[in-house]
PDB file of C-alpha atoms in Angstrom:
ATOM      1  CA  GLN A   1      -1.628  31.237 -15.515  1.00 49.00           C
ATOM      2  CA  THR A   2       0.055  32.575 -12.370  1.00 57.00           C
ATOM      3  CA  PHE A   3      -2.761  33.164  -9.376  1.00 52.00           C
ATOM      4  CA  VAL A   4      -1.350  36.692  -8.450  1.00 56.00           C
ATOM      5  CA  TYR A   5      -2.078  38.315 -11.554  1.00 57.00           C
ATOM      6  CA  GLU A   6      -5.443  36.782 -12.346  1.00 58.00           C
ATOM      7  CA  ARG A   7      -6.753  37.169  -8.626  1.00 55.00           C
ATOM      8  CA  THR A   8      -5.614  41.326  -8.971  1.00 61.00           C
ATOM      9  CA  ARG A   9      -7.029  41.371 -12.162  1.00 57.00           C
ATOM     10  CA  ILE A  10     -10.492  39.818 -10.481  1.00 53.00           C
ATOM     11  CA  ASP A  11     -10.524  41.389  -7.539  1.00 55.00           C
ATOM     12  CA  LYS A  12     -10.320  44.963  -9.665  1.00 58.00           C
ATOM     13  CA  VAL A  13     -13.563  43.720 -11.280  1.00 52.00           C
ATOM     14  CA  LEU A  14     -15.790  41.564  -9.084  1.00 51.00           C
ATOM     15  CA  LEU A  15     -18.570  43.562  -6.681  1.00 49.00           C
ATOM     16  CA  ASP A  16     -18.033  41.621  -3.979  1.00 52.00           C
ATOM     17  CA  PRO A  17     -14.443  39.293  -4.854  1.00 50.00           C
ATOM     18  CA  SER A  18     -15.320  37.417  -1.120  1.00 51.00           C
ATOM     19  CA  THR A  19     -17.629  34.733  -3.503  1.00 50.00           C
ATOM     20  CA  HIS A  20     -14.987  33.968  -6.541  1.00 52.00           C
ATOM     21  CA  GLN A  21     -12.673  31.099  -5.657  1.00 56.00           C
ATOM     22  CA  SER A  22      -9.138  31.066  -7.965  1.00 61.00           C
ATOM     23  CA  ILE A  23      -8.945  27.119  -9.123  1.00 59.00           C
ATOM     24  CA  HIS A  24      -6.253  25.770 -11.492  1.00 58.00           C
ATOM     25  CA  ARG A  25      -5.751  21.578 -12.544  1.00 53.00           C
ATOM     26  CA  TYR A  26      -2.668  20.516 -13.811  1.00 56.00           C
ATOM     27  CA  LEU A  27      -3.853  18.168 -16.390  1.00 48.00           C
ATOM     28  CA  GLY A  28      -0.443  18.210 -18.205  1.00 53.00           C
ATOM     29  CA  GLU A  29       1.462  17.950 -21.883  1.00 50.00           C
ATOM     30  CA  ASP A  30      -0.221  14.035 -22.802  1.00 49.00           C
ATOM     31  CA  SER A  31      -3.889  14.882 -21.588  1.00 44.00           C
ATOM     32  CA  ASP A  32      -6.832  14.404 -24.168  1.00 44.00           C
ATOM     33  CA  GLU A  33      -8.799  15.196 -20.530  1.00 47.00           C
ATOM     34  CA  SER A  34     -10.068  11.238 -21.279  1.00 47.00           C
ATOM     35  CA  GLU A  35     -11.689   9.770 -18.352  1.00 48.00           C
ATOM     36  CA  SER A  36      -8.571   8.598 -17.129  1.00 52.00           C
ATOM     37  CA  ASP A  37      -6.932  11.547 -17.189  1.00 58.00           C
ATOM     38  CA  PHE A  38      -8.315  13.067 -13.944  1.00 59.00           C
ATOM     39  CA  LEU A  39      -6.630  10.511 -11.971  1.00 63.00           C
ATOM     40  CA  ASP A  40      -4.087  11.535  -9.315  1.00 67.00           C
ATOM     41  CA  VAL A  41      -3.736  15.092 -11.438  1.00 71.00           C
ATOM     42  CA  ALA A  42      -2.946  17.660  -9.263  1.00 75.00           C
ATOM     43  CA  GLY A  43      -5.942  20.945  -8.890  1.00 75.00           C
ATOM     44  CA  VAL A  44      -4.981  23.421  -6.709  1.00 76.00           C
ATOM     45  CA  TYR A  45      -7.569  26.058  -5.403  1.00 72.00           C
ATOM     46  CA  HIS A  46      -7.510  29.324  -3.531  1.00 70.00           C
ATOM     47  CA  GLY A  47     -10.529  30.461  -1.597  1.00 65.00           C
ATOM     48  CA  VAL A  48     -10.773  34.214   0.456  1.00 58.00           C
ATOM     49  CA  HIS A  49     -10.866  33.762   3.918  1.00 54.00           C
ATOM     50  CA  GLU A  50     -12.724  36.262   5.496  1.00 57.00           C
ATOM     51  CA  ASN A  51     -15.974  35.989   7.448  1.00 58.00           C
ATOM     52  CA  SER A  52     -19.514  37.193   6.121  1.00 62.00           C
ATOM     53  CA  GLU A  53     -22.675  35.645   4.753  1.00 68.00           C
ATOM     54  CA  ALA A  54     -20.915  35.483   1.443  1.00 65.00           C
ATOM     55  CA  HIS A  55     -17.657  34.042   2.377  1.00 65.00           C
ATOM     56  CA  VAL A  56     -19.643  31.514   3.649  1.00 70.00           C
ATOM     57  CA  ALA A  57     -21.905  30.791   1.223  1.00 72.00           C
ATOM     58  CA  GLY A  58     -19.136  30.505  -1.255  1.00 71.00           C
ATOM     59  CA  MET A  59     -17.397  28.698   0.911  1.00 74.00           C
ATOM     60  CA  ASP A  60     -19.758  26.257   0.161  1.00 79.00           C
ATOM     61  CA  ARG A  61     -20.318  25.383  -3.304  1.00 78.00           C
ATOM     62  CA  MET A  62     -16.312  25.764  -3.679  1.00 79.00           C
ATOM     63  CA  GLU A  63     -16.709  22.717  -1.225  1.00 83.00           C
ATOM     64  CA  ARG A  64     -19.342  21.194  -3.333  1.00 84.00           C
ATOM     65  CA  PHE A  65     -17.390  22.225  -6.818  1.00 81.00           C
ATOM     66  CA  LEU A  66     -14.455  20.566  -5.486  1.00 83.00           C
ATOM     67  CA  SER A  67     -15.889  17.421  -4.297  1.00 87.00           C
ATOM     68  CA  ILE A  68     -16.778  17.056  -8.375  1.00 85.00           C
ATOM     69  CA  TRP A  69     -13.264  16.800  -8.893  1.00 80.00           C
ATOM     70  CA  GLU A  70     -12.060  14.542  -6.061  1.00 83.00           C
ATOM     71  CA  GLU A  71     -14.429  12.008  -7.095  1.00 86.00           C
ATOM     72  CA  GLU A  72     -12.768  12.233 -10.886  1.00 82.00           C
ATOM     73  CA  GLY A  73      -9.709  10.947  -8.982  1.00 84.00           C
ATOM     74  CA  CYS A  74      -8.340  14.544  -8.931  1.00 83.00           C
ATOM     75  CA  ASN A  75      -6.052  15.408  -6.045  1.00 84.00           C
ATOM     76  CA  MET A  76      -7.142  18.832  -4.890  1.00 84.00           C
ATOM     77  CA  ILE A  77      -4.782  21.304  -2.882  1.00 84.00           C
ATOM     78  CA  SER A  78      -5.543  24.052  -0.805  1.00 84.00           C
ATOM     79  CA  MET A  79      -2.777  27.129  -1.146  1.00 83.00           C
ATOM     80  CA  SER A  80      -2.273  30.773  -1.164  1.00 83.00           C
ATOM     81  CA  CYS A  81      -1.741  32.602  -4.898  1.00 81.00           C
ATOM     82  CA  LYS A  82       1.388  34.034  -4.328  1.00 86.00           C
ATOM     83  CA  GLU A  83       2.948  30.018  -2.786  1.00 88.00           C
ATOM     84  CA  HIS A  84       0.698  28.869  -6.500  1.00 84.00           C
ATOM     85  CA  ASP A  85       3.080  31.181  -8.166  1.00 86.00           C
ATOM     86  CA  GLU A  86       6.145  30.295  -6.654  1.00 90.00           C
ATOM     87  CA  PHE A  87       5.754  26.727  -6.905  1.00 89.00           C
ATOM     88  CA  ALA A  88       4.547  27.131 -10.846  1.00 86.00           C
ATOM     89  CA  ALA A  89       7.612  28.594 -11.484  1.00 89.00           C
ATOM     90  CA  ASN A  90       9.450  26.156 -10.288  1.00 90.00           C
ATOM     91  CA  SER A  91       8.391  23.709 -11.687  1.00 91.00           C
ATOM     92  CA  GLN A  92       6.072  24.644 -15.073  1.00 91.00           C
ATOM     93  CA  PHE A  93       8.206  27.882 -15.963  1.00 95.00           C
ATOM     94  CA  ILE A  94      11.792  25.810 -15.689  1.00 96.00           C
ATOM     95  CA  THR A  95      10.118  23.377 -17.269  1.00 96.00           C
ATOM     96  CA  HIS A  96       9.640  25.079 -20.548  1.00 96.00           C
ATOM     97  CA  LEU A  97      12.701  26.804 -20.517  1.00 97.00           C
ATOM     98  CA  MET A  98      14.982  24.105 -20.486  1.00 98.00           C
ATOM     99  CA  GLY A  99      12.610  22.447 -23.078  1.00 97.00           C
ATOM    100  CA  ARG A 100      13.345  26.246 -25.419  1.00 98.00           C
ATOM    101  CA  ILE A 101      16.823  26.019 -24.760  1.00 97.00           C
ATOM    102  CA  LEU A 102      17.612  22.558 -25.191  1.00 97.00           C
ATOM    103  CA  GLY A 103      14.953  23.141 -28.140  1.00 97.00           C
ATOM    104  CA  ALA A 104      17.535  25.507 -29.249  1.00 97.00           C
ATOM    105  CA  GLN A 105      20.584  23.632 -29.340  1.00 96.00           C
ATOM    106  CA  GLY A 106      18.667  21.331 -31.913  1.00 96.00           C
ATOM    107  CA  LEU A 107      18.924  17.927 -30.475  1.00 97.00           C
ATOM    108  CA  LYS A 108      18.742  14.901 -32.865  1.00 97.00           C
ATOM    109  CA  ALA A 109      18.003  11.156 -31.952  1.00 97.00           C
ATOM    110  CA  THR A 110      21.086   8.883 -32.057  1.00 97.00           C
ATOM    111  CA  PRO A 111      21.425   5.050 -32.654  1.00 97.00           C
ATOM    112  CA  ILE A 112      22.943   4.816 -28.951  1.00 98.00           C
ATOM    113  CA  ASP A 113      20.887   7.767 -27.192  1.00 98.00           C
ATOM    114  CA  THR A 114      20.545   7.092 -23.354  1.00 98.00           C
ATOM    115  CA  LYS A 115      17.325   6.791 -21.702  1.00 98.00           C
ATOM    116  CA  GLY A 116      18.162   9.962 -20.217  1.00 97.00           C
ATOM    117  CA  PHE A 117      18.963  11.475 -22.808  1.00 98.00           C
ATOM    118  CA  GLN A 118      15.318  10.156 -24.782  1.00 98.00           C
ATOM    119  CA  ASN A 119      13.880  11.679 -21.718  1.00 97.00           C
ATOM    120  CA  VAL A 120      15.491  14.982 -23.178  1.00 98.00           C
ATOM    121  CA  LEU A 121      14.311  14.927 -26.480  1.00 98.00           C
ATOM    122  CA  LYS A 122      10.613  14.433 -25.304  1.00 97.00           C
ATOM    123  CA  LEU A 123      11.018  17.315 -23.031  1.00 97.00           C
ATOM    124  CA  VAL A 124      12.878  19.494 -26.343  1.00 97.00           C
ATOM    125  CA  LYS A 125       9.176  18.177 -28.004  1.00 97.00           C
ATOM    126  CA  THR A 126       6.596  18.162 -25.589  1.00 95.00           C
ATOM    127  CA  THR A 127       7.850  22.171 -24.651  1.00 95.00           C
ATOM    128  CA  ASN A 128       7.701  23.071 -28.123  1.00 95.00           C
ATOM    129  CA  ALA A 129       4.763  21.677 -28.823  1.00 95.00           C
ATOM    130  CA  ASP A 130       2.996  24.392 -26.942  1.00 94.00           C
ATOM    131  CA  SER A 131       2.677  27.520 -28.329  1.00 94.00           C
ATOM    132  CA  PHE A 132       5.917  30.293 -27.593  1.00 95.00           C
ATOM    133  CA  ASP A 133       2.665  31.840 -26.536  1.00 93.00           C
ATOM    134  CA  LEU A 134       2.154  30.021 -23.366  1.00 91.00           C
ATOM    135  CA  PHE A 135       5.722  29.845 -22.856  1.00 94.00           C
ATOM    136  CA  TYR A 136       6.010  33.843 -22.899  1.00 95.00           C
ATOM    137  CA  GLY A 137       2.873  33.741 -20.502  1.00 91.00           C
ATOM    138  CA  LEU A 138       4.725  31.650 -17.809  1.00 91.00           C
ATOM    139  CA  TYR A 139       7.241  33.892 -17.450  1.00 95.00           C
ATOM    140  CA  LYS A 140       5.261  36.880 -17.918  1.00 93.00           C
ATOM    141  CA  TYR A 141       2.673  37.300 -15.955  1.00 89.00           C
ATOM    142  CA  ASN A 142       4.735  34.970 -12.203  1.00 91.00           C
ATOM    143  CA  SER A 143       7.073  37.576 -11.230  1.00 91.00           C
ATOM    144  CA  ASN A 144       9.039  34.288 -10.114  1.00 94.00           C
ATOM    145  CA  SER A 145       9.845  33.734 -14.085  1.00 95.00           C
ATOM    146  CA  MET A 146      13.234  35.937 -13.436  1.00 96.00           C
ATOM    147  CA  GLU A 147      14.602  34.497 -10.480  1.00 96.00           C
ATOM    148  CA  ILE A 148      14.235  31.151 -11.900  1.00 96.00           C
ATOM    149  CA  ILE A 149      16.529  32.430 -15.044  1.00 98.00           C
ATOM    150  CA  ASN A 150      19.034  34.124 -12.816  1.00 98.00           C
ATOM    151  CA  ASN A 151      19.545  31.339 -10.399  1.00 97.00           C
ATOM    152  CA  LEU A 152      19.551  29.373 -13.805  1.00 97.00           C
ATOM    153  CA  LYS A 153      22.362  31.646 -15.343  1.00 97.00           C
ATOM    154  CA  MET A 154      24.170  31.053 -11.595  1.00 97.00           C
ATOM    155  CA  ALA A 155      24.305  27.082 -11.911  1.00 97.00           C
ATOM    156  CA  MET A 156      25.434  27.279 -15.372  1.00 96.00           C
ATOM    157  CA  ASP A 157      27.967  29.016 -14.036  1.00 95.00           C
ATOM    158  CA  ASP A 158      29.140  27.873 -11.070  1.00 95.00           C
ATOM    159  CA  VAL A 159      29.108  23.801 -13.090  1.00 96.00           C
ATOM    160  CA  VAL A 160      31.147  25.184 -15.538  1.00 95.00           C
ATOM    161  CA  GLY A 161      33.311  26.468 -13.510  1.00 94.00           C
ATOM    162  CA  LYS A 162      33.983  23.175 -11.931  1.00 94.00           C
ATOM    163  CA  LEU A 163      34.237  21.636 -14.864  1.00 94.00           C
ATOM    164  CA  LEU A 164      37.323  23.873 -16.012  1.00 94.00           C
ATOM    165  CA  GLU A 165      38.916  23.901 -12.141  1.00 92.00           C
ATOM    166  CA  LYS A 166      39.388  20.440 -12.332  1.00 93.00           C
ATOM    167  CA  GLU A 167      41.541  20.785 -15.908  1.00 92.00           C
ATOM    168  CA  GLY A 168      42.969  23.944 -14.148  1.00 90.00           C
ATOM    169  CA  LYS A 169      41.845  26.147 -16.102  1.00 86.00           C
ATOM    170  CA  ASN A 170      40.467  29.916 -14.660  1.00 80.00           C
ATOM    171  CA  SER A 171      36.889  30.012 -14.580  1.00 71.00           C
ATOM    172  CA  SER A 172      36.942  33.507 -14.456  1.00 71.00           C
ATOM    173  CA  ARG A 173      36.381  34.157 -17.979  1.00 63.00           C
ATOM    174  CA  LEU A 174      33.091  33.082 -17.586  1.00 63.00           C
TER     175      LEU A 174
END
């Protein structure tokens, strides 16, 4: 799930890590990998940057491999492993975290649901349809996940504090 974790593990076992390229495609929760599923899908890759004959050959292989995905409509994005993990925590992990938290609330559809609430229910359904092991992996193998949890707690306290202040109540009881 995370490039830094996987890259560290791979570098320990490969004799020549310069020949390895990390790649991750994002299909999303509704994907069934049919022909049209690759259009406008992001794919992230990270190549090792060094000057060696093996690296030049590896880059050539990587360019040929990436062209296959690009021809299918994927948007292939080059980024560092560290940057990938920061983005993944800020998008994938927070999405799954919110879906799990909202799912724990036991939210149900009502006759007067707004579009926004329908989207919340869809988030709950799609994130809770994934295994808890996938969610746990997003947390365990990405060092940025705890920061997301802490930021969420602070944001919750801030928003609730503003509500209490508006009513003239002390927000220090949070």
